[in-house]
mmCIF file of C-alpha atoms in Angstrom:
data_model
loop_
_atom_site.group_PDB
_atom_site.id
_atom_site.type_symbol
_atom_site.label_atom_id
_atom_site.label_comp_id
_atom_site.label_asym_id
_atom_site.label_seq_id
_atom_site.Cartn_x
_atom_site.Cartn_y
_atom_site.Cartn_z
ATOM 1 C CA MET O 1 24.369 -265.122 -85.695
ATOM 2 C CA TRP O 2 20.805 -264.835 -84.421
ATOM 3 C CA SER O 3 21.532 -261.402 -82.960
ATOM 4 C CA SER O 4 22.958 -260.210 -86.280
ATOM 5 C CA PHE O 5 19.963 -261.544 -88.198
ATOM 6 C CA SER O 6 17.526 -259.937 -85.757
ATOM 7 C CA GLU O 7 19.310 -256.607 -86.003
ATOM 8 C CA TRP O 8 19.163 -256.747 -89.805
ATOM 9 C CA PHE O 9 15.563 -257.980 -89.945
ATOM 10 C CA TRP O 10 14.194 -255.256 -87.675
ATOM 11 C CA GLN O 11 15.890 -252.357 -89.424
ATOM 12 C CA GLU O 12 13.732 -249.269 -89.054
ATOM 13 C CA ARG O 13 14.064 -248.387 -92.742
ATOM 14 C CA LEU O 14 12.349 -251.668 -93.676
ATOM 15 C CA TRP O 15 9.355 -251.360 -91.364
ATOM 16 C CA LEU O 16 8.813 -247.651 -90.734
ATOM 17 C CA PRO O 17 8.649 -244.498 -92.857
ATOM 18 C CA PRO O 18 11.798 -242.341 -93.058
ATOM 19 C CA ASN O 19 12.730 -240.326 -89.952
ATOM 20 C CA ASN O 20 10.850 -242.698 -87.618
ATOM 21 C CA SER O 21 12.287 -245.070 -85.038
ATOM 22 C CA TRP O 22 11.191 -247.933 -82.801
ATOM 23 C CA ALA O 23 12.040 -245.801 -79.800
ATOM 24 C CA ALA O 24 9.288 -243.339 -80.728
ATOM 25 C CA LEU O 25 6.764 -246.210 -80.573
ATOM 26 C CA GLU O 26 7.587 -247.325 -77.040
ATOM 27 C CA ASP O 27 4.763 -247.145 -74.486
ATOM 28 C CA ARG O 28 4.751 -243.850 -72.613
ATOM 29 C CA ASP O 29 2.445 -241.432 -70.797
ATOM 30 C CA GLY O 30 -0.340 -244.016 -70.641
ATOM 31 C CA LEU O 31 -0.236 -244.595 -74.412
ATOM 32 C CA VAL O 32 0.240 -248.155 -75.688
ATOM 33 C CA TYR O 33 1.647 -248.927 -79.140
ATOM 34 C CA ALA O 34 1.767 -252.099 -81.218
ATOM 35 C CA HIS O 35 4.878 -254.240 -80.699
ATOM 36 C CA PRO O 36 5.835 -257.190 -82.949
ATOM 37 C CA ARG O 37 6.340 -259.482 -79.935
ATOM 38 C CA ASP O 38 2.618 -259.147 -79.126
ATOM 39 C CA MET O 39 1.802 -261.411 -82.075
ATOM 40 C CA LEU O 40 3.520 -264.403 -80.420
ATOM 41 C CA ALA O 41 0.356 -264.822 -78.360
ATOM 42 C CA ALA O 42 -1.356 -265.995 -81.573
ATOM 43 C CA LEU O 43 0.451 -269.361 -81.494
ATOM 44 C CA PRO O 44 -1.077 -270.771 -78.283
ATOM 45 C CA LEU O 45 -4.387 -269.114 -79.157
ATOM 46 C CA ALA O 46 -4.362 -270.876 -82.554
ATOM 47 C CA LEU O 47 -3.944 -274.226 -80.808
ATOM 48 C CA ALA O 48 -6.815 -273.298 -78.497
ATOM 49 C CA LEU O 49 -8.984 -272.508 -81.533
ATOM 50 C CA VAL O 50 -8.170 -275.931 -83.022
ATOM 51 C CA VAL O 51 -9.380 -277.569 -79.796
ATOM 52 C CA MET O 52 -12.457 -275.327 -79.756
ATOM 53 C CA ARG O 53 -13.189 -276.265 -83.346
ATOM 54 C CA PHE O 54 -13.190 -280.011 -82.692
ATOM 55 C CA ILE O 55 -15.372 -279.491 -79.604
ATOM 56 C CA PHE O 56 -17.741 -277.255 -81.602
ATOM 57 C CA GLU O 57 -18.018 -279.732 -84.474
ATOM 58 C CA ARG O 58 -18.575 -282.646 -82.091
ATOM 59 C CA PHE O 59 -21.147 -281.076 -79.768
ATOM 60 C CA VAL O 60 -22.716 -278.380 -81.976
ATOM 61 C CA GLY O 61 -22.070 -279.171 -85.639
ATOM 62 C CA MET O 62 -22.972 -282.879 -85.509
ATOM 63 C CA PRO O 63 -26.265 -282.453 -83.575
ATOM 64 C CA LEU O 64 -27.188 -279.486 -85.779
ATOM 65 C CA SER O 65 -26.561 -281.521 -88.938
ATOM 66 C CA ARG O 66 -28.879 -284.270 -87.689
ATOM 67 C CA LEU O 67 -31.499 -281.700 -86.682
ATOM 68 C CA LEU O 68 -31.455 -280.130 -90.153
ATOM 69 C CA GLY O 69 -31.617 -283.513 -91.875
ATOM 70 C CA VAL O 70 -28.110 -283.846 -93.334
ATOM 71 C CA ARG O 71 -27.759 -287.392 -94.657
ATOM 72 C CA ASN O 72 -24.567 -289.023 -95.835
ATOM 73 C CA HIS O 73 -24.666 -290.999 -99.063
ATOM 74 C CA ALA O 74 -24.467 -294.767 -98.638
ATOM 75 C CA ARG O 75 -21.106 -295.998 -99.887
ATOM 76 C CA ARG O 76 -20.234 -299.477 -101.012
ATOM 77 C CA LEU O 77 -16.806 -300.584 -99.842
ATOM 78 C CA VAL O 78 -14.345 -301.961 -102.368
ATOM 79 C CA LYS O 79 -13.105 -305.513 -102.244
ATOM 80 C CA PRO O 80 -9.441 -305.664 -101.185
ATOM 81 C CA ASN O 81 -7.158 -305.769 -104.221
ATOM 82 C CA ALA O 82 -3.429 -305.275 -103.617
ATOM 83 C CA THR O 83 -2.593 -304.454 -107.263
ATOM 84 C CA LEU O 84 -5.294 -301.815 -107.684
ATOM 85 C CA GLU O 85 -4.682 -300.378 -104.215
ATOM 86 C CA LYS O 86 -0.958 -299.974 -104.932
ATOM 87 C CA TYR O 87 -1.706 -298.207 -108.206
ATOM 88 C CA PHE O 88 -4.300 -295.983 -106.526
ATOM 89 C CA LEU O 89 -1.870 -294.871 -103.805
ATOM 90 C CA THR O 90 1.274 -294.485 -105.916
ATOM 91 C CA GLU O 91 0.307 -293.745 -109.511
ATOM 92 C CA GLY O 92 -3.012 -291.943 -109.438
ATOM 93 C CA TRP O 93 -6.638 -292.137 -108.409
ATOM 94 C CA LYS O 94 -8.078 -291.972 -111.953
ATOM 95 C CA PRO O 95 -6.109 -293.994 -114.538
ATOM 96 C CA LYS O 96 -6.728 -293.601 -118.259
ATOM 97 C CA GLU O 97 -8.649 -296.299 -120.104
ATOM 98 C CA PRO O 98 -5.599 -298.074 -121.654
ATOM 99 C CA GLN O 99 -4.009 -298.369 -118.203
ATOM 100 C CA MET O 100 -7.371 -299.385 -116.768
ATOM 101 C CA ALA O 101 -7.603 -302.210 -119.310
ATOM 102 C CA LEU O 102 -4.073 -303.362 -118.427
ATOM 103 C CA LEU O 103 -4.891 -303.382 -114.710
ATOM 104 C CA ALA O 104 -8.068 -305.328 -115.440
ATOM 105 C CA ALA O 105 -6.071 -307.963 -117.305
ATOM 106 C CA GLN O 106 -3.524 -308.211 -114.467
ATOM 107 C CA CYS O 107 -6.255 -308.730 -111.860
ATOM 108 C CA GLY O 108 -8.494 -310.987 -113.912
ATOM 109 C CA LEU O 109 -11.351 -308.478 -113.828
ATOM 110 C CA THR O 110 -13.491 -306.949 -116.528
ATOM 111 C CA LEU O 111 -12.951 -303.350 -117.522
ATOM 112 C CA GLN O 112 -16.281 -302.368 -115.935
ATOM 113 C CA GLN O 113 -15.355 -304.076 -112.662
ATOM 114 C CA THR O 114 -12.035 -302.225 -112.570
ATOM 115 C CA GLN O 115 -13.710 -298.893 -113.314
ATOM 116 C CA ARG O 116 -16.245 -299.565 -110.576
ATOM 117 C CA TRP O 117 -13.466 -300.456 -108.113
ATOM 118 C CA PHE O 118 -11.682 -297.132 -108.720
ATOM 119 C CA ARG O 119 -14.937 -295.165 -108.439
ATOM 120 C CA ARG O 120 -15.794 -296.739 -105.111
ATOM 121 C CA ARG O 121 -12.207 -296.330 -103.898
ATOM 122 C CA ARG O 122 -12.284 -292.627 -104.771
ATOM 123 C CA ASN O 123 -15.618 -292.243 -102.993
ATOM 124 C CA GLN O 124 -14.139 -293.807 -99.846
ATOM 125 C CA ASP O 125 -11.590 -290.984 -99.634
ATOM 126 C CA ARG O 126 -14.125 -288.237 -100.245
ATOM 127 C CA PRO O 127 -15.455 -286.488 -97.135
ATOM 128 C CA CYS O 128 -19.059 -287.137 -96.191
ATOM 129 C CA LEU O 129 -21.706 -284.407 -96.094
ATOM 130 C CA THR O 130 -21.710 -284.371 -92.298
ATOM 131 C CA LYS O 131 -18.004 -283.493 -92.210
ATOM 132 C CA LYS O 132 -18.520 -280.736 -94.775
ATOM 133 C CA PHE O 133 -21.464 -279.361 -92.788
ATOM 134 C CA CYS O 134 -19.491 -279.328 -89.528
ATOM 135 C CA GLU O 135 -16.573 -277.478 -91.141
ATOM 136 C CA ALA O 136 -18.905 -274.924 -92.705
ATOM 137 C CA SER O 137 -20.772 -274.397 -89.432
ATOM 138 C CA TRP O 138 -17.521 -273.690 -87.543
ATOM 139 C CA ARG O 139 -16.324 -271.181 -90.121
ATOM 140 C CA PHE O 140 -19.787 -269.603 -90.275
ATOM 141 C CA ALA O 141 -19.815 -269.116 -86.493
ATOM 142 C CA PHE O 142 -16.337 -267.571 -86.515
ATOM 143 C CA TYR O 143 -16.811 -265.279 -89.517
ATOM 144 C CA LEU O 144 -20.187 -264.097 -88.243
ATOM 145 C CA CYS O 145 -18.819 -263.212 -84.793
ATOM 146 C CA SER O 146 -15.647 -261.732 -86.284
ATOM 147 C CA PHE O 147 -17.487 -259.514 -88.767
ATOM 148 C CA PHE O 148 -20.021 -258.062 -86.372
ATOM 149 C CA GLY O 149 -17.454 -257.864 -83.599
ATOM 150 C CA GLY O 150 -15.044 -255.997 -85.873
ATOM 151 C CA LEU O 151 -17.853 -253.765 -87.118
ATOM 152 C CA SER O 152 -18.763 -252.813 -83.559
ATOM 153 C CA ILE O 153 -15.107 -251.969 -82.846
ATOM 154 C CA LEU O 154 -14.637 -249.836 -85.968
ATOM 155 C CA TYR O 155 -18.102 -248.301 -86.264
ATOM 156 C CA HIS O 156 -17.182 -245.136 -84.366
ATOM 157 C CA GLU O 157 -13.687 -244.825 -85.877
ATOM 158 C CA SER O 158 -13.116 -242.120 -88.480
ATOM 159 C CA TRP O 159 -10.984 -244.308 -90.755
ATOM 160 C CA LEU O 160 -13.850 -246.761 -91.359
ATOM 161 C CA TRP O 161 -15.765 -244.089 -93.260
ATOM 162 C CA THR O 162 -12.760 -242.141 -94.564
ATOM 163 C CA PRO O 163 -9.840 -244.495 -95.330
ATOM 164 C CA ALA O 164 -7.488 -241.542 -95.844
ATOM 165 C CA MET O 165 -7.594 -241.090 -92.050
ATOM 166 C CA CYS O 166 -5.601 -244.314 -91.752
ATOM 167 C CA TRP O 167 -2.486 -242.210 -92.411
ATOM 168 C CA ASP O 168 -3.248 -239.401 -89.990
ATOM 169 C CA SER O 169 -0.126 -239.031 -87.759
ATOM 170 C CA TYR O 170 1.151 -242.416 -88.966
ATOM 171 C CA PRO O 171 3.035 -244.265 -87.467
ATOM 172 C CA ASN O 172 2.408 -242.500 -84.142
ATOM 173 C CA GLN O 173 -1.018 -244.069 -83.616
ATOM 174 C CA PRO O 174 -1.750 -245.552 -80.168
ATOM 175 C CA LEU O 175 -3.165 -249.075 -79.979
ATOM 176 C CA LYS O 176 -6.666 -249.596 -78.638
ATOM 177 C CA PRO O 177 -7.159 -252.824 -76.629
ATOM 178 C CA ALA O 178 -10.305 -253.918 -78.507
ATOM 179 C CA LEU O 179 -8.535 -253.578 -81.856
ATOM 180 C CA TYR O 180 -5.584 -255.586 -80.544
ATOM 181 C CA TYR O 181 -7.755 -258.491 -79.361
ATOM 182 C CA TRP O 182 -9.692 -258.585 -82.636
ATOM 183 C CA TYR O 183 -6.458 -258.509 -84.650
ATOM 184 C CA LEU O 184 -4.961 -261.268 -82.505
ATOM 185 C CA LEU O 185 -8.087 -263.407 -82.915
ATOM 186 C CA GLU O 186 -8.029 -263.054 -86.711
ATOM 187 C CA LEU O 187 -4.347 -264.020 -86.894
ATOM 188 C CA SER O 188 -4.915 -267.013 -84.619
ATOM 189 C CA PHE O 189 -7.818 -268.195 -86.754
ATOM 190 C CA TYR O 190 -5.820 -268.181 -89.996
ATOM 191 C CA VAL O 191 -2.918 -269.944 -88.288
ATOM 192 C CA SER O 192 -5.382 -272.577 -87.045
ATOM 193 C CA LEU O 193 -6.634 -273.044 -90.628
ATOM 194 C CA LEU O 194 -3.084 -273.886 -91.711
ATOM 195 C CA ILE O 195 -2.721 -276.335 -88.811
ATOM 196 C CA THR O 196 -5.894 -278.208 -89.766
ATOM 197 C CA LEU O 197 -5.267 -278.256 -93.537
ATOM 198 C CA PRO O 198 -4.383 -282.004 -93.591
ATOM 199 C CA PHE O 199 -7.776 -282.805 -91.989
ATOM 200 C CA ASP O 200 -9.983 -280.351 -93.891
ATOM 201 C CA VAL O 201 -12.039 -280.986 -97.021
ATOM 202 C CA LYS O 202 -9.782 -280.395 -100.026
ATOM 203 C CA ARG O 203 -11.351 -278.516 -102.918
ATOM 204 C CA LYS O 204 -10.155 -277.742 -106.414
ATOM 205 C CA ASP O 205 -8.914 -274.303 -105.331
ATOM 206 C CA PHE O 206 -6.808 -275.843 -102.545
ATOM 207 C CA LYS O 207 -3.575 -274.167 -103.690
ATOM 208 C CA GLU O 208 -5.276 -270.784 -103.953
ATOM 209 C CA GLN O 209 -6.714 -271.224 -100.449
ATOM 210 C CA VAL O 210 -3.274 -272.024 -99.028
ATOM 211 C CA ALA O 211 -1.797 -268.987 -100.808
ATOM 212 C CA HIS O 212 -4.614 -266.823 -99.425
ATOM 213 C CA HIS O 213 -3.989 -268.025 -95.858
ATOM 214 C CA PHE O 214 -0.238 -267.391 -96.093
ATOM 215 C CA VAL O 215 -0.683 -263.931 -97.619
ATOM 216 C CA THR O 216 -3.278 -263.045 -94.971
ATOM 217 C CA ILE O 217 -1.026 -264.166 -92.114
ATOM 218 C CA ILE O 218 1.939 -262.210 -93.494
ATOM 219 C CA LEU O 219 -0.262 -259.152 -93.994
ATOM 220 C CA ILE O 220 -1.607 -259.297 -90.445
ATOM 221 C CA VAL O 221 1.839 -259.742 -88.876
ATOM 222 C CA PHE O 222 3.487 -257.088 -91.044
ATOM 223 C CA SER O 223 0.687 -254.547 -90.633
ATOM 224 C CA TYR O 224 0.709 -255.013 -86.866
ATOM 225 C CA SER O 225 4.503 -254.767 -86.629
ATOM 226 C CA SER O 226 4.503 -251.614 -88.783
ATOM 227 C CA ASN O 227 1.556 -250.146 -86.858
ATOM 228 C CA LEU O 228 -0.631 -250.324 -89.973
ATOM 229 C CA LEU O 229 -3.567 -251.529 -87.902
ATOM 230 C CA ARG O 230 -6.047 -249.041 -89.261
ATOM 231 C CA ILE O 231 -5.776 -250.072 -92.889
ATOM 232 C CA GLY O 232 -5.268 -253.708 -91.852
ATOM 233 C CA SER O 233 -8.511 -253.688 -89.898
ATOM 234 C CA LEU O 234 -10.393 -252.448 -92.969
ATOM 235 C CA VAL O 235 -8.968 -255.308 -95.047
ATOM 236 C CA LEU O 236 -10.076 -257.852 -92.441
ATOM 237 C CA LEU O 237 -13.556 -256.360 -92.177
ATOM 238 C CA LEU O 238 -14.076 -256.370 -95.955
ATOM 239 C CA HIS O 239 -13.122 -260.045 -96.166
ATOM 240 C CA ASP O 240 -15.343 -261.139 -93.294
ATOM 241 C CA ALA O 241 -18.334 -259.284 -94.791
ATOM 242 C CA SER O 242 -19.011 -262.018 -97.370
ATOM 243 C CA ASP O 243 -17.337 -265.093 -95.868
ATOM 244 C CA TYR O 244 -20.070 -265.876 -93.351
ATOM 245 C CA LEU O 245 -22.690 -265.703 -96.132
ATOM 246 C CA LEU O 246 -20.735 -268.258 -98.154
ATOM 247 C CA GLU O 247 -20.527 -270.676 -95.233
ATOM 248 C CA ALA O 248 -24.232 -270.253 -94.480
ATOM 249 C CA GLY O 249 -25.033 -271.058 -98.107
ATOM 250 C CA LYS O 250 -22.927 -274.224 -97.912
ATOM 251 C CA MET O 251 -24.744 -275.347 -94.780
ATOM 252 C CA PHE O 252 -28.175 -274.997 -96.396
ATOM 253 C CA ASN O 253 -26.866 -276.663 -99.553
ATOM 254 C CA TYR O 254 -25.890 -279.747 -97.533
ATOM 255 C CA THR O 255 -29.388 -279.823 -96.007
ATOM 256 C CA ASN O 256 -30.997 -279.696 -99.492
ATOM 257 C CA ARG O 257 -32.877 -276.487 -98.685
ATOM 258 C CA ARG O 258 -32.471 -275.225 -102.223
ATOM 259 C CA LYS O 259 -34.481 -272.015 -102.062
ATOM 260 C CA VAL O 260 -32.608 -270.740 -99.013
ATOM 261 C CA CYS O 261 -29.298 -271.827 -100.538
ATOM 262 C CA ASP O 262 -30.060 -270.039 -103.827
ATOM 263 C CA ALA O 263 -31.080 -266.843 -102.030
ATOM 264 C CA LEU O 264 -27.944 -266.863 -99.877
ATOM 265 C CA PHE O 265 -25.762 -267.487 -102.918
ATOM 266 C CA ILE O 266 -27.214 -264.473 -104.728
ATOM 267 C CA ILE O 267 -26.702 -262.270 -101.651
ATOM 268 C CA PHE O 268 -23.195 -263.620 -101.143
ATOM 269 C CA SER O 269 -22.297 -262.962 -104.810
ATOM 270 C CA LEU O 270 -23.486 -259.365 -104.643
ATOM 271 C CA VAL O 271 -21.640 -258.695 -101.380
ATOM 272 C CA PHE O 272 -18.496 -260.447 -102.655
ATOM 273 C CA PHE O 273 -18.381 -258.500 -105.923
ATOM 274 C CA TYR O 274 -19.037 -255.191 -104.161
ATOM 275 C CA THR O 275 -16.506 -255.656 -101.350
ATOM 276 C CA ARG O 276 -13.743 -257.474 -103.280
ATOM 277 C CA LEU O 277 -14.021 -255.951 -106.762
ATOM 278 C CA VAL O 278 -15.319 -252.450 -105.953
ATOM 279 C CA LEU O 279 -14.490 -251.354 -102.406
ATOM 280 C CA PHE O 280 -11.183 -253.198 -102.122
ATOM 281 C CA PRO O 281 -9.498 -251.685 -105.215
ATOM 282 C CA THR O 282 -11.147 -248.242 -105.069
ATOM 283 C CA LYS O 283 -10.807 -247.672 -101.315
ATOM 284 C CA ILE O 284 -8.109 -249.960 -99.910
ATOM 285 C CA LEU O 285 -5.671 -250.211 -102.815
ATOM 286 C CA TYR O 286 -6.142 -246.558 -103.722
ATOM 287 C CA THR O 287 -5.406 -245.268 -100.233
ATOM 288 C CA THR O 288 -2.404 -247.571 -99.681
ATOM 289 C CA TYR O 289 -0.924 -246.763 -103.090
ATOM 290 C CA TYR O 290 -1.561 -243.003 -103.305
ATOM 291 C CA GLU O 291 -2.766 -241.440 -100.068
ATOM 292 C CA SER O 292 -0.300 -243.302 -97.830
ATOM 293 C CA ILE O 293 2.661 -241.393 -99.331
ATOM 294 C CA ALA O 294 0.947 -238.007 -99.759
ATOM 295 C CA GLU O 295 2.964 -236.549 -96.842
ATOM 296 C CA ARG O 296 5.901 -238.996 -96.672
ATOM 297 C CA SER O 297 8.272 -240.709 -99.049
ATOM 298 C CA PRO O 298 7.916 -244.418 -99.926
ATOM 299 C CA PHE O 299 9.833 -247.037 -97.957
ATOM 300 C CA PHE O 300 10.306 -250.805 -98.177
ATOM 301 C CA GLY O 301 7.181 -251.559 -96.134
ATOM 302 C CA TYR O 302 5.096 -249.457 -98.530
ATOM 303 C CA TYR O 303 6.098 -251.609 -101.517
ATOM 304 C CA PHE O 304 5.891 -254.900 -99.600
ATOM 305 C CA PHE O 305 2.429 -254.153 -98.219
ATOM 306 C CA ASN O 306 1.067 -253.116 -101.612
ATOM 307 C CA VAL O 307 2.462 -256.210 -103.323
ATOM 308 C CA LEU O 308 0.699 -258.451 -100.812
ATOM 309 C CA LEU O 309 -2.558 -256.543 -101.297
ATOM 310 C CA MET O 310 -2.233 -256.976 -105.062
ATOM 311 C CA VAL O 311 -1.792 -260.734 -104.596
ATOM 312 C CA LEU O 312 -5.016 -260.725 -102.587
ATOM 313 C CA GLN O 313 -6.754 -258.817 -105.368
ATOM 314 C CA LEU O 314 -5.623 -261.391 -107.948
ATOM 315 C CA LEU O 315 -7.109 -264.123 -105.768
ATOM 316 C CA HIS O 316 -10.322 -262.097 -105.583
ATOM 317 C CA VAL O 317 -10.465 -262.016 -109.387
ATOM 318 C CA PHE O 318 -9.845 -265.781 -109.572
ATOM 319 C CA TRP O 319 -12.707 -266.553 -107.170
ATOM 320 C CA SER O 320 -14.945 -264.007 -108.910
ATOM 321 C CA CYS O 321 -14.557 -265.986 -112.141
ATOM 322 C CA LEU O 322 -15.669 -269.166 -110.351
ATOM 323 C CA ILE O 323 -18.664 -267.365 -108.857
ATOM 324 C CA LEU O 324 -19.608 -265.966 -112.266
ATOM 325 C CA ARG O 325 -19.552 -269.482 -113.717
ATOM 326 C CA MET O 326 -21.948 -270.619 -111.000
ATOM 327 C CA LEU O 327 -24.157 -267.559 -111.547
ATOM 328 C CA CYS O 328 -24.378 -268.260 -115.281
ATOM 329 C CA SER O 329 -25.368 -271.847 -114.535
ATOM 330 C CA PHE O 330 -27.944 -270.572 -112.034
ATOM 331 C CA LEU O 331 -29.498 -268.192 -114.589
ATOM 332 C CA LYS O 332 -29.685 -270.942 -117.224
ATOM 333 C CA LYS O 333 -31.126 -273.696 -115.024
ATOM 334 C CA GLY O 334 -33.029 -271.646 -112.456
ATOM 335 C CA ARG O 335 -31.305 -273.336 -109.498
ATOM 336 C CA MET O 336 -27.889 -273.599 -107.932
ATOM 337 C CA GLU O 337 -25.714 -276.428 -109.154
ATOM 338 C CA LYS O 338 -22.826 -277.921 -107.236
ATOM 339 C CA ASP O 339 -19.921 -275.776 -106.095
ATOM 340 C CA VAL O 340 -17.452 -275.743 -109.007
ATOM 341 C CA ARG O 341 -14.647 -276.119 -106.461
ATOM 342 C CA SER O 342 -16.092 -279.340 -105.039
ATOM 343 C CA ASP O 343 -15.130 -282.886 -105.897
ATOM 344 C CA VAL O 344 -18.509 -284.632 -106.106
ATOM 345 C CA GLU O 345 -19.218 -288.244 -105.307
ATOM 346 C CA GLU O 346 -19.481 -290.603 -108.279
ATOM 347 C CA SER O 347 -22.219 -293.120 -108.915
ATOM 348 C CA ASP O 348 -21.619 -296.684 -110.007
ATOM 349 C CA SER O 349 -22.883 -295.835 -113.491
ATOM 350 C CA SER O 350 -20.446 -293.009 -114.278
ATOM 351 C CA ASP O 351 -17.373 -293.006 -116.528
ATOM 352 C CA GLY O 352 -19.317 -294.390 -119.461
ATOM 353 C CA GLU O 353 -20.488 -297.549 -117.726
ATOM 354 C CA ALA O 354 -24.099 -298.345 -118.593
ATOM 355 C CA ASP O 355 -26.655 -298.105 -115.835
ATOM 356 C CA GLN O 356 -28.673 -301.155 -116.810
ATOM 357 C CA GLY O 357 -31.538 -300.359 -114.447
ATOM 358 C CA HIS O 358 -32.374 -297.077 -116.169
ATOM 359 C CA LEU O 359 -32.036 -297.909 -119.871
ATOM 360 C CA PRO O 360 -35.016 -298.927 -122.007
ATOM 361 C CA LEU O 361 -35.025 -302.531 -123.175
ATOM 362 C CA LYS O 362 -35.880 -303.699 -126.649
ATOM 363 C CA ASN O 363 -35.753 -307.379 -127.616
ATOM 364 C CA GLY O 364 -33.694 -308.111 -124.516
ATOM 365 C CA ALA O 365 -30.936 -305.581 -125.356
ATOM 366 C CA THR O 366 -30.232 -302.118 -124.050
ATOM 367 C CA HIS O 367 -30.248 -299.183 -126.468
ATOM 368 C CA ARG O 368 -29.133 -295.590 -126.189
ATOM 369 C CA PRO O 369 -29.778 -292.796 -128.653
ATOM 370 C CA GLY O 370 -27.119 -293.018 -131.318
ATOM 371 C CA ALA O 371 -25.671 -296.271 -129.992
ATOM 372 C CA ALA O 372 -23.927 -298.650 -132.337
ATOM 373 C CA PRO O 373 -25.518 -302.056 -133.136
ATOM 374 C CA MET O 374 -24.777 -304.806 -130.663
ATOM 375 C CA ASP O 375 -23.146 -306.975 -133.312
ATOM 376 C CA GLY O 376 -20.271 -306.227 -135.673
ATOM 377 C CA PRO O 377 -16.519 -305.705 -135.218
ATOM 378 C CA ARG O 378 -16.742 -302.593 -132.998
ATOM 379 C CA SER O 379 -19.051 -304.401 -130.591
ATOM 380 C CA ARG O 380 -16.846 -307.497 -130.496
ATOM 381 C CA LEU O 381 -13.792 -305.297 -129.796
ATOM 382 C CA ALA O 382 -15.624 -303.630 -126.904
ATOM 383 C CA GLY O 383 -16.501 -307.063 -125.604
ATOM 384 C CA ARG O 384 -12.859 -308.157 -125.606
ATOM 385 C CA LEU O 385 -11.867 -304.981 -123.746
ATOM 386 C CA ALA O 386 -14.636 -305.504 -121.209
ATOM 387 C CA ASN O 387 -13.354 -309.019 -120.546
ATOM 388 C CA GLY O 388 -9.941 -307.603 -119.690
ATOM 389 C CA HIS O 389 -8.192 -308.164 -123.053
ATOM 390 C CA THR O 390 -6.588 -305.596 -125.307
ATOM 391 C CA PRO O 391 -6.713 -306.038 -129.063
ATOM 392 C CA ALA O 392 -3.623 -307.499 -130.639
ATOM 393 C CA THR O 393 -1.471 -305.242 -132.800
#
């Protein structure tokens, strides 16, 4: 059964242009070609990168965070409460107010105490700034080395400056050792990102990040197996061009160096928009869609590769919208606000609970602009809810 599946899966008509065979891509006369089995080396290398990452974060990221003054917010631990803990783990981490009032009544707490318990419980599960800094520093180090390493490999290649050259004599294009090692390293890195997903900081675009990693891994494996390394290397280089700037901006954001963070964000935005929204569609997508079949007929790999590239482009548009939102906020307020993908830590005075230490006092009562009088039926109803009771119907 496995032999039959392998024979079907590796059909030449799926992976190679018409009138080409695997036999023509066997090593000969000192020429080495890409072989799908070469990518198996990425699995042990991915595990090695995971180990390297934890060593890097422990002995480089942590000391660097302390040196740059990264400070974790002080968190107040919640008092053990079996009822609230069960609801938090099984039903949801942010119940609506009617359910919150019911839980308060069950536990003999006030509504404010129950709200505060859930806020502190959510904060306990949020990663600290030091963890975020260490993750960003590892990715910054990798993307920086990968980009400039890849640039040094491709700088003297004709297809870097003229993407149409990616299809010159395709698929009979010998494999250069430096390109193979860079390709293998990139694949291993994205596999390692999938391995560490359960331990990484989860952001609001978590699903999009997972989709991006899967599409990237499939693209790398397919392009290598089909000997599409030239165009694949350009895709990798374009992505790495802005990623290290993003991670550097995060690092300075965690250290509260606002001016450096703002400058890096502006540079990152410009590079991201140019590489992902200009170069990628006009150079990469154009050459894979039109120039790749100028001298040959389409085949399954042509359609499959272009579909994956289009998925990447849709993800680029999604992230561009998030960046534009942050840019608009930056232009209005003159400084960078929080990352719109981040889940920020809550204070004890959020969710509508009054922060008594910061409100002006008048005649012994707190007042807000537009607040209702402290007596009357609405105020008495709020008092009953705060004491853990719901109004009778």
